[in-house]
Coordinates of C-alpha atoms in Angstrom, one line a residue:
X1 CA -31.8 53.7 57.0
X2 CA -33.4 54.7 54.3
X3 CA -35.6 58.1 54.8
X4 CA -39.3 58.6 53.2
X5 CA -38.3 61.1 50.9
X6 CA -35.4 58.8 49.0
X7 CA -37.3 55.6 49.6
X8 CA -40.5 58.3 47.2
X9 CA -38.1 59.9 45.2
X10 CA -36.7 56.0 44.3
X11 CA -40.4 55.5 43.4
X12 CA -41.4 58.0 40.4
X13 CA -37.5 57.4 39.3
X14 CA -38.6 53.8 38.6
X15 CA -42.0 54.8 37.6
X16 CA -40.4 57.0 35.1
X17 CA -38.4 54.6 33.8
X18 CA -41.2 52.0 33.7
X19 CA -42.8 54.3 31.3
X20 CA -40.0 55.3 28.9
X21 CA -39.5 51.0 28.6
X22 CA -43.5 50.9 27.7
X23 CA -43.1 53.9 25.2
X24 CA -40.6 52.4 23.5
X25 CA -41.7 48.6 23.5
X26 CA -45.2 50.3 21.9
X27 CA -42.8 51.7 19.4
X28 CA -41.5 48.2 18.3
X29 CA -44.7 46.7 17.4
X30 CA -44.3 48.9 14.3
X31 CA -40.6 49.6 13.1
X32 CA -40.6 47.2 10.5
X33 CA -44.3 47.9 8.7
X34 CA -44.1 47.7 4.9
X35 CA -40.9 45.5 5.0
X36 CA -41.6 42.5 3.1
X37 CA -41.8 39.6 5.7
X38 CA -42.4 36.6 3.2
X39 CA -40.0 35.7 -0.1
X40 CA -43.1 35.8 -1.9
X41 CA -43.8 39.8 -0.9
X42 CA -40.6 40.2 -2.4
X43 CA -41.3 38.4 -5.6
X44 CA -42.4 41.6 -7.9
X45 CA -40.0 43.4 -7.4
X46 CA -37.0 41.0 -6.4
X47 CA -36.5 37.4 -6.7
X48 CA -33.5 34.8 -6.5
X49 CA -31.9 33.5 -2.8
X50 CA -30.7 37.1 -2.1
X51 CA -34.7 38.1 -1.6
X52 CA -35.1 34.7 -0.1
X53 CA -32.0 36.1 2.4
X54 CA -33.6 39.4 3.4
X55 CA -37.3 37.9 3.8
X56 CA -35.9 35.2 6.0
X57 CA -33.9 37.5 8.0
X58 CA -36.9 40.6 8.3
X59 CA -38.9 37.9 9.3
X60 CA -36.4 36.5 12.5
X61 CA -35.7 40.7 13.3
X62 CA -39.5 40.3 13.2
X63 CA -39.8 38.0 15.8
X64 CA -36.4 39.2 18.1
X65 CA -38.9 42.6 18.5
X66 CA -41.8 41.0 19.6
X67 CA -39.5 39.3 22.2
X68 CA -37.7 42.9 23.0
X69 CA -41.5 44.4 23.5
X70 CA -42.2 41.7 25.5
X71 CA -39.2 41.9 27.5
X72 CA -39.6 45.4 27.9
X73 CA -42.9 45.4 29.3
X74 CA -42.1 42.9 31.5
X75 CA -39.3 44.9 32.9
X76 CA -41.4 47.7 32.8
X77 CA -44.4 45.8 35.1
X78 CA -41.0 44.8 37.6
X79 CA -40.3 48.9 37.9
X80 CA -43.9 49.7 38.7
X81 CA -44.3 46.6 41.1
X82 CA -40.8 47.9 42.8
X83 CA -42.0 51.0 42.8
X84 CA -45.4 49.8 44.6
X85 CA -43.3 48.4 47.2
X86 CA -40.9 51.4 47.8
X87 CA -44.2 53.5 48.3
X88 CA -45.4 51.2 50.8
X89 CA -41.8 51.1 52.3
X90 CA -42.3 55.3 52.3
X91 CA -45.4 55.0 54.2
X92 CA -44.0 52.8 56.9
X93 CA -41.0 54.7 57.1
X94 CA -43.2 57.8 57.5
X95 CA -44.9 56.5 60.6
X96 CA -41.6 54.6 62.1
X97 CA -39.4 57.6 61.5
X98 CA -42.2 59.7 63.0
X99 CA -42.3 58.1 66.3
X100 CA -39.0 57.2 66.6
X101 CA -37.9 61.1 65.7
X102 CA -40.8 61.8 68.6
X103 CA -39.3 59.7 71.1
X104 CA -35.8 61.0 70.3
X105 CA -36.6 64.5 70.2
X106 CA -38.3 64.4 73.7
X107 CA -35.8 62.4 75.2
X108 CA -33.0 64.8 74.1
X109 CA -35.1 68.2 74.8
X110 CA -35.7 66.8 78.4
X111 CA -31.7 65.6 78.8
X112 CA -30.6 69.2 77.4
X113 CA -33.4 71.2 79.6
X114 CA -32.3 68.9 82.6
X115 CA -28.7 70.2 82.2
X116 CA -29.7 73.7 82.5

């Protein structure tokens, strides 16, 4: 069985992670700013199908970071709803473990005191 203490400590270790995934997604949004995302951004300074290449492709590494932000906030919400239920897991454990570790303890003083 799992005590209080791991099923809490389980919780801020997913809570922390949750928030390193949402730093980082928030970091996404802008890692390609002032890359041309259209062929015709390109078109003072570089034209022909090579431009035409690298607009089409900043444009799909564009879109495959929107989907990684959104995957990693998602997966970030999952850690901090896991974590939500671990705490609540802690807090019943807490008051199980308490009266079970009651009922244990007095049982076992009373055998070992009987024995004397």
């Amino acid at each position: 069985m799992t005590s209080k203490h791991q099923l809490l400590r389980q919780a801020a270790e997913k809570e922390s992670l949750a928030s390193t995934f949402t730093r980082y997604a928030r970091r996404l949004t802008g890692a390609l700013d002032g890359v041309p995302a259209h062929p015709q951004e390109c078109e003072a300074f570089w034209t022909g199908p090579a431009a035409e290449r690298f607009a089409e492709r900043a444009a799909g590494l564009r879109r495959e970071l929107a989907e990684l932000e959104d995957t990693c906030l998602a997966t970030a919400e999952n850690l901090r709803r896991r974590a939500r239920r671990l705490r609540e897991d802690a807090a019943a454990a807490g008051d199980w473990q308490g009266d079970w570790q009651g009922d244990w303890q007095g049982d076992w003083q009373g055998d070992w005191q009987g024995a004397q």
